Amino acid sequence: MGTIGMKNLQISPSDSHPGKDQQAAGVGILLQIMMLVLSFILGHVLRRYKFYYLPEASASLLIGLIVGGLANISNTETSIRAWFNFHEEFFILFLLPPIIFESGFSLAPKPFFSNFGAIVTFAILGTFIASMVTGVLVYLGGLTYLMYRLPFVECLMFGALISATDPVTVLSIFQELGTDMNLYALVFGESVLNDAMAISLYRTMTLVKSRASSGSNFFMLILRFLETFVGSMSAGVGVGFTSALLFKYAGLDIDNLQNLECCLFVLFPYFSYMLAEGLGLSGIVSILFTGIVMKHYTYSNLSENSQRFVSAFFHLISSLAETFVFIYMGFDIAMEQHSWSHVGFIFFSILFIGVARAANVFSCAYLVNLVRPSHHKIPMNHQKALWYSGLRGAMAFALALQSIHDLPEGHGQTIFTATTAIVVLTVLLIGGSTGTMLEALQVVGDGHDGPIGESFEGNHGYLVASCDEDDDTSGNRLKMKLKEFHRSAGSFSALDRNYLTPFFTSHNGDEDHDDDATPSSRIGGFHGHL
């Protein structure tokens, strides 16, 4: 928060009144703290009375909108308002890392990696489909005079930025009401990797526009994206393994070195994120895999007190960052200048992203189900839940704000206004109806009284039921596929148990310390990613 104020105060002409600047800074920070306190109290009340029509994310956004609107009406001093300007760099470099790391750190690895192929399909191929469909439909809408006309590349840029999903409301209701852990893993995993894909697509389209590139180097752009993804994942895993070895052999788990132990553990995630960003890779993907590896290997090398501290610390800063992001975004939406002259662009954009989301989910689910055994397919009600989970949030808002600088005057403003309307509509209206919709689809509250994850291998799960050797079914090929599936899943588990865990931790491979962890530590907070 202080970074925003410092950045704005440096460009403010009021340097001749340092006392006044300090007072404005105090008032700005006080307002931010008051909104955070109000948001946490309101969220607690909403959870206590199980009022799902106003989720926590929606409540925080609404608080920011109301306070921002009041500040706008009352002509609050510019020096105070400057502390609330939304800067996409501050969001991406400071607020996003703790949220993504906590997501990976609290992730249940078993359902995530058993559905990893489906998650990557939805996040990479699905996001690409959604962005292309949105861009083409927006371009065709402009050609037919249904909406404000933009050049084709700018339509694709809009499709890329608006394809970033933020299903915080859906995930929080999954936590509250209980659901199949596989569905949770699909929604959560897609949202995290989807952010990285949306950023990469947006940057790629910006590069195409700036260099006036043609389709001849399209293959190179795809190759560049794959290099970025694999490189980011490798960087994250490498940092995680390095931290595990450091904490295993450095001998920091003694009483008088616990502060040093905790400080080093907290710094590694930021090191991973900034390393990837500095190399031109995706910090989101890198820090996500760092979180997964550090929880599975590094965490067990910490002392007991340090384990309790780092778990509570990352949960704390993640909750603060997530809540602040929605307040921050709501305040800035109310304070920014918007171009409401192109209402048709906003209306048809909302319709088009619904169509594009459907093309994403149902086509990818069809492809995934083609290669899955019958007991491992994604059911239709879960596909509909995935479609409904495509809310837009802070990532789309940050990229739209960036588009004002990247596009000609008027074009970027129109895209920003449309994105703002879509974010508010999806978070407030669709988010409020999420509980009812998910119950109608029978994907929550269906007999799961405990926390999510207990149903992982239940009747509605995606895990394949084990087959007896003497089972006289006619599907011999299906049996082979099932055996191959179990063999491949078991081979990595055996590698982890026999080699990786003994090498990177102080435990032997027989101790199954983290596989059954669930993200229950995040109950009551926001989830996923912006």
Short mmCIF file of C-alpha atoms in Angstrom, two decimals:
data_model
loop_
_atom_site.label_atom_id
_atom_site.label_comp_id
_atom_site.label_asym_id
_atom_site.label_seq_id
_atom_site.Cartn_x
_atom_site.Cartn_y
_atom_site.Cartn_z
CA MET A 1 0.00 0.00 0.00
CA GLY A 2 2.82 2.35 0.83
CA THR A 3 4.36 1.72 -2.58
CA ILE A 4 1.31 3.17 -4.29
CA GLY A 5 1.40 6.27 -2.21
CA MET A 6 5.14 6.79 -2.70
CA LYS A 7 4.78 6.32 -6.43
CA ASN A 8 2.05 8.90 -6.67
CA LEU A 9 3.61 11.34 -4.25
CA GLN A 10 6.74 11.39 -6.36
CA ILE A 11 4.80 12.68 -9.34
CA SER A 12 2.66 15.01 -7.26
CA PRO A 13 3.34 18.74 -7.55
CA SER A 14 2.79 19.26 -3.85
CA ASP A 15 6.39 18.63 -2.78
CA SER A 16 6.50 22.08 -1.19
CA HIS A 17 4.14 20.92 1.54
CA PRO A 18 5.71 17.80 3.08
CA GLY A 19 3.54 18.10 6.20
CA LYS A 20 0.39 18.10 4.10
CA ASP A 21 1.62 15.10 2.11
CA GLN A 22 2.21 13.16 5.32
CA GLN A 23 -1.28 14.03 6.53
CA ALA A 24 -2.79 12.90 3.21
CA ALA A 25 -0.80 9.65 3.43
CA GLY A 26 -2.10 9.06 6.95
CA VAL A 27 -5.70 9.66 5.92
CA GLY A 28 -5.33 7.40 2.86
CA ILE A 29 -3.83 4.51 4.84
CA LEU A 30 -6.43 4.98 7.59
CA LEU A 31 -9.24 4.64 5.04
CA GLN A 32 -7.65 1.48 3.63
CA ILE A 33 -7.33 -0.08 7.09
CA MET A 34 -10.92 0.85 7.96
CA MET A 35 -12.20 -0.78 4.76
CA LEU A 36 -10.16 -3.92 5.45
CA VAL A 37 -11.54 -4.16 8.99
CA LEU A 38 -15.09 -3.61 7.76
CA SER A 39 -14.65 -6.22 5.03
CA PHE A 40 -13.34 -8.89 7.42
CA ILE A 41 -16.13 -8.22 9.95
CA LEU A 42 -18.80 -8.26 7.25
CA GLY A 43 -17.34 -11.47 5.79
CA HIS A 44 -17.46 -13.12 9.21
CA VAL A 45 -21.11 -12.13 9.68
CA LEU A 46 -22.04 -13.38 6.20
CA ARG A 47 -20.34 -16.73 6.84
CA ARG A 48 -21.85 -17.09 10.30
CA TYR A 49 -25.39 -16.65 8.99
CA LYS A 50 -24.63 -18.57 5.76
CA PHE A 51 -25.81 -15.70 3.57
CA TYR A 52 -24.44 -16.84 0.20
CA TYR A 53 -26.19 -14.15 -1.85
CA LEU A 54 -23.41 -11.71 -0.94
CA PRO A 55 -20.07 -13.60 -0.97
CA GLU A 56 -17.02 -12.12 0.70
CA ALA A 57 -15.40 -11.07 -2.57
CA SER A 58 -18.61 -9.30 -3.60
CA ALA A 59 -18.85 -7.59 -0.20
CA SER A 60 -15.26 -6.30 -0.44
CA LEU A 61 -15.82 -5.03 -3.99
CA LEU A 62 -19.05 -3.36 -2.89
CA ILE A 63 -17.31 -1.64 0.03
CA GLY A 64 -14.66 -0.27 -2.35
CA LEU A 65 -17.33 0.92 -4.80
CA ILE A 66 -19.34 2.69 -2.08
CA VAL A 67 -16.35 4.40 -0.45
CA GLY A 68 -14.93 5.35 -3.87
CA GLY A 69 -18.27 6.77 -4.95
CA LEU A 70 -18.51 8.84 -1.76
CA ALA A 71 -14.95 10.09 -2.22
CA ASN A 72 -15.78 11.04 -5.80
CA ILE A 73 -18.93 12.93 -4.81
CA SER A 74 -17.26 14.74 -1.91
CA ASN A 75 -14.32 15.92 -4.09
CA THR A 76 -11.72 14.34 -1.82
CA GLU A 77 -8.29 15.91 -2.15
CA THR A 78 -6.15 14.57 -4.99
CA SER A 79 -3.28 13.79 -2.62
CA ILE A 80 -5.54 11.41 -0.67
CA ARG A 81 -7.18 9.88 -3.74
CA ALA A 82 -3.73 9.15 -5.19
CA TRP A 83 -3.24 6.47 -2.54
CA PHE A 84 -6.07 4.44 -4.08
CA ASN A 85 -5.03 4.48 -7.74
CA PHE A 86 -4.89 0.90 -9.05
CA HIS A 87 -1.44 0.19 -10.50
CA GLU A 88 -1.20 -3.07 -12.41
CA GLU A 89 2.53 -3.35 -11.59
CA PHE A 90 1.82 -3.14 -7.86
CA PHE A 91 -0.93 -5.74 -8.20
CA ILE A 92 1.15 -8.19 -10.28
CA LEU A 93 4.43 -7.80 -8.38
CA PHE A 94 3.28 -7.37 -4.77
CA LEU A 95 -0.33 -8.46 -4.20
CA LEU A 96 -0.51 -11.47 -6.51
CA PRO A 97 2.57 -13.50 -5.35
CA PRO A 98 1.37 -14.28 -1.78
CA ILE A 99 -2.07 -15.24 -3.11
CA ILE A 100 -0.69 -17.66 -5.71
CA PHE A 101 1.92 -19.13 -3.36
CA GLU A 102 -0.66 -19.81 -0.67
CA SER A 103 -2.83 -21.46 -3.33
CA GLY A 104 -0.02 -23.88 -4.21
CA PHE A 105 1.09 -24.26 -0.60
CA SER A 106 -2.39 -25.26 0.62
CA LEU A 107 -3.17 -27.41 -2.42
CA ALA A 108 -4.07 -31.06 -2.00
CA PRO A 109 -1.54 -32.64 -4.39
CA LYS A 110 -3.37 -35.92 -5.06
CA PRO A 111 -6.48 -34.54 -6.84
CA PHE A 112 -4.50 -31.76 -8.52
CA PHE A 113 -1.96 -34.05 -10.17
CA SER A 114 -4.47 -36.81 -10.95
CA ASN A 115 -6.39 -34.18 -12.96
CA PHE A 116 -3.31 -32.32 -14.17
CA GLY A 117 -3.86 -33.23 -17.83
CA ALA A 118 -7.43 -31.92 -17.73
CA ILE A 119 -6.37 -28.78 -15.86
CA VAL A 120 -3.68 -27.98 -18.43
CA THR A 121 -6.17 -28.63 -21.26
CA PHE A 122 -8.72 -26.22 -19.79
CA ALA A 123 -6.13 -23.62 -18.81
CA ILE A 124 -4.06 -23.57 -22.01
CA LEU A 125 -6.16 -24.87 -24.91
CA GLY A 126 -9.43 -23.70 -23.33
CA THR A 127 -8.21 -20.19 -22.60
CA PHE A 128 -6.82 -19.95 -26.13
CA ILE A 129 -10.19 -21.04 -27.55
CA ALA A 130 -12.09 -18.60 -25.32
CA SER A 131 -9.86 -15.65 -26.21
CA MET A 132 -10.01 -16.38 -29.94
CA VAL A 133 -13.80 -16.88 -29.94
CA THR A 134 -14.30 -13.66 -27.96
CA GLY A 135 -11.97 -11.69 -30.22
CA VAL A 136 -13.57 -12.97 -33.44
CA LEU A 137 -17.14 -12.39 -32.18
CA VAL A 138 -16.29 -8.85 -31.03
CA TYR A 139 -14.71 -8.14 -34.43
CA LEU A 140 -17.73 -9.54 -36.30
CA GLY A 141 -20.02 -7.54 -34.02
CA GLY A 142 -18.16 -4.39 -35.05
CA LEU A 143 -18.39 -5.31 -38.74
CA THR A 144 -22.17 -5.76 -38.47
CA TYR A 145 -22.56 -2.48 -36.52
CA LEU A 146 -23.85 -4.25 -33.42
CA MET A 147 -21.12 -2.65 -31.31
CA TYR A 148 -18.17 -0.28 -31.37
CA ARG A 149 -15.72 -1.41 -34.05
CA LEU A 150 -12.12 -2.20 -33.13
CA PRO A 151 -9.24 -3.46 -35.31
CA PHE A 152 -8.90 -7.24 -35.36
CA VAL A 153 -5.68 -7.39 -33.29
CA GLU A 154 -7.22 -5.15 -30.63
CA CYS A 155 -10.26 -7.45 -30.52
CA LEU A 156 -7.90 -10.37 -29.90
CA MET A 157 -6.18 -8.35 -27.14
CA PHE A 158 -9.58 -7.81 -25.53
CA GLY A 159 -10.34 -11.52 -25.88
CA ALA A 160 -7.03 -12.38 -24.21
CA LEU A 161 -7.44 -10.08 -21.21
CA ILE A 162 -11.09 -10.93 -20.59
CA SER A 163 -10.36 -14.68 -20.66
CA ALA A 164 -8.66 -14.47 -17.24
CA THR A 165 -11.08 -16.04 -14.74
CA ASP A 166 -11.31 -15.47 -10.99
CA PRO A 167 -13.70 -18.03 -9.40
CA VAL A 168 -13.16 -16.92 -5.79
CA THR A 169 -16.88 -17.00 -5.04
CA VAL A 170 -17.34 -20.51 -6.41
CA LEU A 171 -14.34 -21.89 -4.53
CA SER A 172 -15.40 -20.32 -1.24
CA ILE A 173 -18.86 -21.88 -1.58
CA PHE A 174 -17.25 -25.22 -2.43
CA GLN A 175 -15.39 -24.91 0.88
CA GLU A 176 -18.50 -23.94 2.84
CA LEU A 177 -20.94 -26.49 1.41
CA GLY A 178 -18.56 -29.31 0.45
CA THR A 179 -18.05 -30.78 -2.99
CA ASP A 180 -16.06 -33.38 -4.88
CA MET A 181 -12.36 -32.60 -4.54
CA ASN A 182 -11.75 -33.31 -8.22
CA LEU A 183 -14.17 -30.57 -9.29
CA TYR A 184 -12.50 -28.22 -6.82
CA ALA A 185 -9.09 -29.12 -8.28
CA LEU A 186 -10.33 -28.49 -11.84
CA VAL A 187 -11.84 -25.07 -11.05
CA PHE A 188 -8.91 -24.01 -8.88
CA GLY A 189 -6.14 -25.36 -11.13
CA GLU A 190 -7.65 -23.86 -14.27
CA SER A 191 -8.03 -20.42 -12.64
CA VAL A 192 -4.38 -20.27 -11.53
CA LEU A 193 -2.81 -21.46 -14.79
CA ASN A 194 -5.42 -19.52 -16.76
CA ASP A 195 -4.07 -16.24 -15.36
CA ALA A 196 -0.61 -17.07 -16.68
CA MET A 197 -2.08 -18.01 -20.07
CA ALA A 198 -4.12 -14.79 -20.26
CA ILE A 199 -1.07 -12.64 -19.47
CA SER A 200 1.03 -14.50 -22.04
CA LEU A 201 -1.67 -14.18 -24.72
CA TYR A 202 -2.14 -10.49 -23.99
CA ARG A 203 1.60 -9.82 -24.18
CA THR A 204 1.80 -11.85 -27.39
CA MET A 205 -1.03 -9.86 -29.01
CA THR A 206 0.60 -6.62 -27.87
CA LEU A 207 3.81 -7.78 -29.54
CA VAL A 208 1.90 -8.63 -32.73
CA LYS A 209 0.31 -5.18 -32.74
CA SER A 210 3.53 -3.28 -32.04
CA ARG A 211 5.51 -5.15 -34.69
CA ALA A 212 2.65 -5.41 -37.17
CA SER A 213 3.35 -9.14 -37.30
CA SER A 214 1.53 -11.42 -39.67
CA GLY A 215 0.34 -14.96 -39.20
CA SER A 216 3.57 -16.32 -40.67
CA ASN A 217 5.30 -16.38 -37.28
CA PHE A 218 2.25 -17.70 -35.43
CA PHE A 219 4.00 -21.03 -34.82
CA MET A 220 6.93 -19.22 -33.24
CA LEU A 221 4.55 -17.40 -30.90
CA ILE A 222 3.03 -20.71 -29.79
CA LEU A 223 6.52 -22.15 -29.30
CA ARG A 224 7.50 -19.10 -27.27
CA PHE A 225 4.50 -19.57 -25.00
CA LEU A 226 5.31 -23.24 -24.41
CA GLU A 227 8.91 -22.31 -23.64
CA THR A 228 7.66 -19.74 -21.15
CA PHE A 229 5.36 -22.22 -19.43
CA VAL A 230 7.90 -25.04 -19.21
CA GLY A 231 10.67 -22.63 -18.20
CA SER A 232 8.51 -21.07 -15.48
CA MET A 233 7.50 -24.46 -14.12
CA SER A 234 11.14 -25.60 -14.13
CA ALA A 235 12.26 -22.44 -12.35
CA GLY A 236 9.59 -22.88 -9.67
CA VAL A 237 10.37 -26.55 -9.11
CA GLY A 238 14.12 -25.82 -9.07
CA VAL A 239 13.78 -23.10 -6.42
CA GLY A 240 11.55 -25.40 -4.36
CA PHE A 241 14.05 -28.28 -4.48
CA THR A 242 16.92 -25.90 -3.66
CA SER A 243 15.08 -24.65 -0.59
CA ALA A 244 14.40 -28.24 0.50
CA LEU A 245 18.10 -29.12 0.34
CA LEU A 246 19.09 -25.92 2.15
CA PHE A 247 16.75 -26.55 5.06
CA LYS A 248 17.68 -30.22 5.21
CA TYR A 249 21.44 -29.69 5.52
CA ALA A 250 21.82 -26.18 6.99
CA GLY A 251 20.78 -27.27 10.50
CA LEU A 252 18.44 -24.33 11.07
CA ASP A 253 15.77 -26.29 12.99
CA ILE A 254 17.10 -25.43 16.43
CA ASP A 255 15.55 -23.02 18.91
CA ASN A 256 17.87 -20.05 18.55
CA LEU A 257 17.75 -20.11 14.72
CA GLN A 258 13.98 -20.31 14.20
CA ASN A 259 13.72 -16.63 13.21
CA LEU A 260 16.36 -17.16 10.52
CA GLU A 261 14.60 -20.34 9.40
CA CYS A 262 11.25 -18.55 9.00
CA CYS A 263 12.80 -15.53 7.26
CA LEU A 264 14.53 -17.70 4.67
CA PHE A 265 11.39 -19.75 4.06
CA VAL A 266 9.34 -16.58 3.46
CA LEU A 267 11.91 -15.17 1.02
CA PHE A 268 12.14 -18.20 -1.27
CA PRO A 269 8.67 -17.76 -2.87
CA TYR A 270 9.40 -14.13 -3.78
CA PHE A 271 12.79 -15.20 -5.10
CA SER A 272 11.07 -17.71 -7.38
CA TYR A 273 8.51 -15.17 -8.60
CA MET A 274 11.01 -12.39 -9.29
CA LEU A 275 13.48 -14.83 -10.88
CA ALA A 276 10.86 -15.89 -13.41
CA GLU A 277 9.74 -12.32 -14.08
CA GLY A 278 13.36 -11.19 -14.47
CA LEU A 279 13.99 -13.95 -17.03
CA GLY A 280 10.88 -12.95 -19.02
CA LEU A 281 8.94 -16.01 -17.82
CA SER A 282 5.67 -16.29 -15.88
CA GLY A 283 6.04 -15.56 -12.18
CA ILE A 284 2.55 -16.95 -11.52
CA VAL A 285 3.38 -20.43 -12.81
CA SER A 286 6.79 -20.38 -11.12
CA ILE A 287 5.57 -19.43 -7.64
CA LEU A 288 2.64 -21.86 -7.88
CA PHE A 289 4.98 -24.83 -8.39
CA THR A 290 7.37 -23.45 -5.79
CA GLY A 291 4.48 -23.51 -3.32
CA ILE A 292 3.60 -27.10 -4.21
CA VAL A 293 7.21 -28.33 -3.93
CA MET A 294 7.98 -26.37 -0.75
CA LYS A 295 4.89 -27.75 0.98
CA HIS A 296 5.67 -31.32 -0.02
CA TYR A 297 9.42 -31.30 0.66
CA THR A 298 10.76 -28.13 2.35
CA TYR A 299 7.97 -27.83 4.92
CA SER A 300 8.82 -31.15 6.58
CA ASN A 301 12.43 -29.96 7.09
CA LEU A 302 11.29 -27.09 9.31
CA SER A 303 11.04 -27.23 13.08
CA GLU A 304 7.55 -27.67 14.54
CA ASN A 305 7.25 -24.05 15.65
CA SER A 306 8.41 -22.79 12.28
CA GLN A 307 5.88 -25.00 10.50
CA ARG A 308 3.06 -23.45 12.52
CA PHE A 309 4.40 -19.95 11.92
CA VAL A 310 4.85 -20.15 8.12
CA SER A 311 1.42 -21.79 7.64
CA ALA A 312 -0.26 -19.02 9.63
CA PHE A 313 1.87 -16.30 8.03
CA PHE A 314 1.11 -17.19 4.41
CA HIS A 315 -2.57 -17.68 5.20
CA LEU A 316 -2.59 -14.24 6.86
CA ILE A 317 -0.90 -12.27 4.08
CA SER A 318 -2.87 -14.13 1.42
CA SER A 319 -6.18 -13.23 3.09
CA LEU A 320 -5.09 -9.61 3.49
CA ALA A 321 -3.93 -9.38 -0.13
CA GLU A 322 -7.08 -10.99 -1.55
CA THR A 323 -9.41 -8.80 0.48
CA PHE A 324 -7.42 -5.68 -0.33
CA VAL A 325 -7.41 -6.48 -4.06
CA PHE A 326 -11.21 -6.42 -4.25
CA ILE A 327 -11.49 -3.26 -2.12
CA TYR A 328 -8.70 -1.68 -4.13
CA MET A 329 -10.39 -2.62 -7.40
CA GLY A 330 -13.84 -1.39 -6.29
CA PHE A 331 -12.45 1.96 -5.15
CA ASP A 332 -10.58 2.47 -8.41
CA ILE A 333 -13.62 1.52 -10.52
CA ALA A 334 -15.61 4.26 -8.76
CA MET A 335 -12.83 6.84 -9.18
CA GLU A 336 -11.73 6.17 -12.78
CA GLN A 337 -13.09 7.95 -15.82
CA HIS A 338 -15.21 5.60 -17.92
CA SER A 339 -16.53 5.70 -21.47
CA TRP A 340 -20.21 4.74 -21.15
CA SER A 341 -21.10 5.93 -24.66
CA HIS A 342 -20.72 2.44 -26.14
CA VAL A 343 -23.33 0.51 -24.17
CA GLY A 344 -23.76 -1.92 -27.07
CA PHE A 345 -20.11 -2.93 -26.80
CA ILE A 346 -20.59 -3.78 -23.12
CA PHE A 347 -23.86 -5.68 -23.67
CA PHE A 348 -22.65 -7.83 -26.55
CA SER A 349 -19.26 -8.39 -24.90
CA ILE A 350 -21.06 -9.99 -21.94
CA LEU A 351 -22.98 -12.28 -24.30
CA PHE A 352 -19.87 -13.14 -26.29
CA ILE A 353 -17.77 -14.11 -23.25
CA GLY A 354 -20.59 -16.45 -22.16
CA VAL A 355 -20.51 -18.12 -25.58
CA ALA A 356 -16.70 -18.24 -25.53
CA ARG A 357 -16.67 -19.76 -22.04
CA ALA A 358 -19.08 -22.46 -23.23
CA ALA A 359 -16.86 -23.17 -26.24
CA ASN A 360 -13.90 -23.43 -23.89
CA VAL A 361 -15.42 -25.74 -21.27
CA PHE A 362 -17.54 -28.10 -23.34
CA SER A 363 -15.04 -28.58 -26.17
CA CYS A 364 -12.15 -29.23 -23.77
CA ALA A 365 -14.28 -31.53 -21.60
CA TYR A 366 -15.22 -33.48 -24.75
CA LEU A 367 -11.54 -33.88 -25.67
CA VAL A 368 -10.58 -34.90 -22.13
CA ASN A 369 -13.42 -37.43 -21.93
CA LEU A 370 -12.35 -38.95 -25.25
CA VAL A 371 -9.10 -40.22 -23.73
CA ARG A 372 -10.47 -41.04 -20.29
CA PRO A 373 -11.99 -44.37 -19.23
CA SER A 374 -15.73 -44.41 -18.58
CA HIS A 375 -15.30 -44.18 -14.79
CA HIS A 376 -12.94 -41.23 -15.13
CA LYS A 377 -15.01 -38.88 -17.31
CA ILE A 378 -16.06 -35.38 -16.27
CA PRO A 379 -19.87 -35.48 -15.77
CA MET A 380 -22.12 -32.90 -17.44
CA ASN A 381 -23.17 -31.19 -14.18
CA HIS A 382 -19.49 -30.61 -13.36
CA GLN A 383 -18.96 -29.18 -16.85
CA LYS A 384 -21.85 -26.75 -16.26
CA ALA A 385 -20.33 -25.80 -12.91
CA LEU A 386 -17.02 -25.11 -14.68
CA TRP A 387 -18.83 -22.90 -17.19
CA TYR A 388 -20.57 -20.99 -14.41
CA SER A 389 -17.28 -20.60 -12.54
CA GLY A 390 -15.86 -18.28 -15.20
CA LEU A 391 -16.19 -15.07 -13.20
CA ARG A 392 -13.88 -12.19 -14.10
CA GLY A 393 -11.79 -10.41 -11.49
CA ALA A 394 -8.63 -8.49 -10.69
CA MET A 395 -6.39 -9.98 -13.39
CA ALA A 396 -8.76 -8.97 -16.21
CA PHE A 397 -9.13 -5.54 -14.59
CA ALA A 398 -5.34 -5.05 -14.33
CA LEU A 399 -4.78 -6.04 -17.98
CA ALA A 400 -7.64 -3.78 -19.11
CA LEU A 401 -6.04 -0.90 -17.21
CA GLN A 402 -2.80 -1.67 -19.02
CA SER A 403 -4.65 -1.59 -22.36
CA ILE A 404 -5.37 2.13 -21.87
CA HIS A 405 -1.62 2.72 -22.31
CA ASP A 406 -1.16 0.07 -25.03
CA LEU A 407 -4.02 1.11 -27.35
CA PRO A 408 -5.00 4.35 -29.08
CA GLU A 409 -7.06 6.87 -27.14
CA GLY A 410 -10.70 5.82 -27.04
CA HIS A 411 -10.08 2.17 -27.87
CA GLY A 412 -8.35 1.32 -24.60
CA GLN A 413 -10.90 3.35 -22.64
CA THR A 414 -13.78 1.44 -24.26
CA ILE A 415 -12.16 -1.91 -23.44
CA PHE A 416 -11.48 -0.78 -19.87
CA THR A 417 -15.08 0.34 -19.34
CA ALA A 418 -16.44 -2.92 -20.77
CA THR A 419 -14.10 -4.97 -18.58
CA THR A 420 -15.11 -2.96 -15.51
CA ALA A 421 -18.80 -3.61 -16.21
CA ILE A 422 -18.13 -7.33 -16.75
CA VAL A 423 -16.13 -7.63 -13.50
CA VAL A 424 -18.81 -5.85 -11.44
CA LEU A 425 -21.62 -7.85 -13.05
CA THR A 426 -19.98 -11.25 -12.64
CA VAL A 427 -18.67 -10.69 -9.10
CA LEU A 428 -21.80 -9.02 -7.68
CA LEU A 429 -24.72 -10.50 -9.61
CA ILE A 430 -23.52 -13.88 -10.86
CA GLY A 431 -21.40 -14.39 -7.74
CA GLY A 432 -24.47 -13.82 -5.57
CA SER A 433 -26.44 -16.50 -7.41
CA THR A 434 -23.59 -19.02 -7.41
CA GLY A 435 -24.77 -20.95 -4.34
CA THR A 436 -28.26 -21.45 -5.77
CA MET A 437 -26.92 -22.46 -9.18
CA LEU A 438 -24.40 -24.95 -7.78
CA GLU A 439 -27.05 -26.53 -5.58
CA ALA A 440 -29.36 -26.79 -8.61
CA LEU A 441 -26.55 -28.58 -10.46
CA GLN A 442 -26.15 -30.87 -7.41
CA VAL A 443 -22.41 -30.31 -7.19
CA VAL A 444 -22.40 -28.94 -3.62
CA GLY A 445 -24.00 -30.14 -0.44
CA ASP A 446 -24.61 -33.59 -1.95
CA GLY A 447 -24.09 -35.58 1.16
CA HIS A 448 -20.57 -34.34 1.91
CA ASP A 449 -20.73 -33.25 5.51
CA GLY A 450 -17.01 -32.99 6.01
CA PRO A 451 -14.53 -30.73 4.29
CA ILE A 452 -13.89 -31.11 0.61
CA GLY A 453 -11.50 -33.85 -0.18
CA GLU A 454 -13.24 -36.59 1.80
CA SER A 455 -15.20 -37.49 -1.34
CA PHE A 456 -12.08 -37.75 -3.45
CA GLU A 457 -12.44 -41.43 -4.12
CA GLY A 458 -16.22 -41.59 -3.67
CA ASN A 459 -18.87 -42.62 -6.17
CA HIS A 460 -18.89 -39.23 -7.89
CA GLY A 461 -15.12 -38.84 -8.08
CA TYR A 462 -13.02 -39.03 -11.22
CA LEU A 463 -10.60 -41.62 -9.90
CA VAL A 464 -10.92 -44.91 -11.66
CA ALA A 465 -12.30 -47.73 -9.60
CA SER A 466 -9.85 -50.56 -9.18
CA CYS A 467 -10.39 -53.62 -11.39
CA ASP A 468 -10.01 -57.20 -10.37
CA GLU A 469 -7.95 -59.40 -12.60
CA ASP A 470 -10.83 -61.90 -12.89
CA ASP A 471 -13.43 -59.32 -13.92
CA ASP A 472 -15.03 -60.81 -17.03
CA THR A 473 -16.04 -57.62 -18.86
CA SER A 474 -15.83 -57.37 -22.61
CA GLY A 475 -13.73 -54.19 -22.63
CA ASN A 476 -10.20 -55.56 -22.72
CA ARG A 477 -8.87 -52.30 -24.09
CA LEU A 478 -10.49 -50.44 -21.23
CA LYS A 479 -8.77 -52.78 -18.79
CA MET A 480 -5.44 -52.05 -20.43
CA LYS A 481 -6.03 -48.32 -20.19
CA LEU A 482 -7.00 -48.63 -16.54
CA LYS A 483 -3.87 -50.64 -15.80
CA GLU A 484 -1.71 -48.13 -17.65
CA PHE A 485 -3.33 -45.30 -15.74
CA HIS A 486 -2.73 -46.94 -12.39
CA ARG A 487 0.80 -47.93 -13.38
CA SER A 488 1.72 -44.37 -14.48
CA ALA A 489 0.16 -42.82 -11.38
CA GLY A 490 1.86 -45.38 -9.17
CA SER A 491 5.25 -44.98 -10.84
CA PHE A 492 5.54 -41.31 -9.88
CA SER A 493 4.31 -42.09 -6.37
CA ALA A 494 6.94 -44.79 -6.09
CA LEU A 495 9.62 -42.43 -7.42
CA ASP A 496 8.58 -39.81 -4.90
CA ARG A 497 8.40 -42.27 -2.02
CA ASN A 498 11.62 -44.16 -2.77
CA TYR A 499 13.91 -41.43 -4.09
CA LEU A 500 12.65 -37.82 -3.97
CA THR A 501 11.31 -37.75 -0.42
CA PRO A 502 14.39 -39.42 1.17
CA PHE A 503 16.73 -37.19 -0.87
CA PHE A 504 15.03 -33.82 -0.24
CA THR A 505 13.63 -34.33 3.25
CA SER A 506 14.66 -35.73 6.60
CA HIS A 507 11.86 -38.32 6.35
CA ASN A 508 12.02 -41.73 4.78
CA GLY A 509 9.73 -42.65 1.91
CA ASP A 510 7.26 -44.56 4.10
CA GLU A 511 5.91 -41.43 5.73
CA ASP A 512 3.00 -40.03 3.80
CA HIS A 513 3.02 -36.59 5.32
CA ASP A 514 1.32 -34.27 2.86
CA ASP A 515 -0.60 -36.19 0.26
CA ASP A 516 -3.90 -35.98 2.03
CA ALA A 517 -3.64 -32.34 2.94
CA THR A 518 -6.68 -30.32 1.97
CA PRO A 519 -6.97 -26.59 1.56
CA SER A 520 -9.00 -26.40 4.73
CA SER A 521 -6.71 -23.72 6.07
CA ARG A 522 -8.29 -21.40 3.55
CA ILE A 523 -11.85 -21.85 4.78
CA GLY A 524 -13.27 -18.45 5.39
CA GLY A 525 -10.88 -16.65 3.08
CA PHE A 526 -10.96 -16.04 -0.63
CA HIS A 527 -9.60 -18.67 -2.94
CA GLY A 528 -7.86 -19.04 -6.24
CA HIS A 529 -6.68 -16.17 -7.99
CA LEU A 530 -7.37 -13.09 -9.22
#
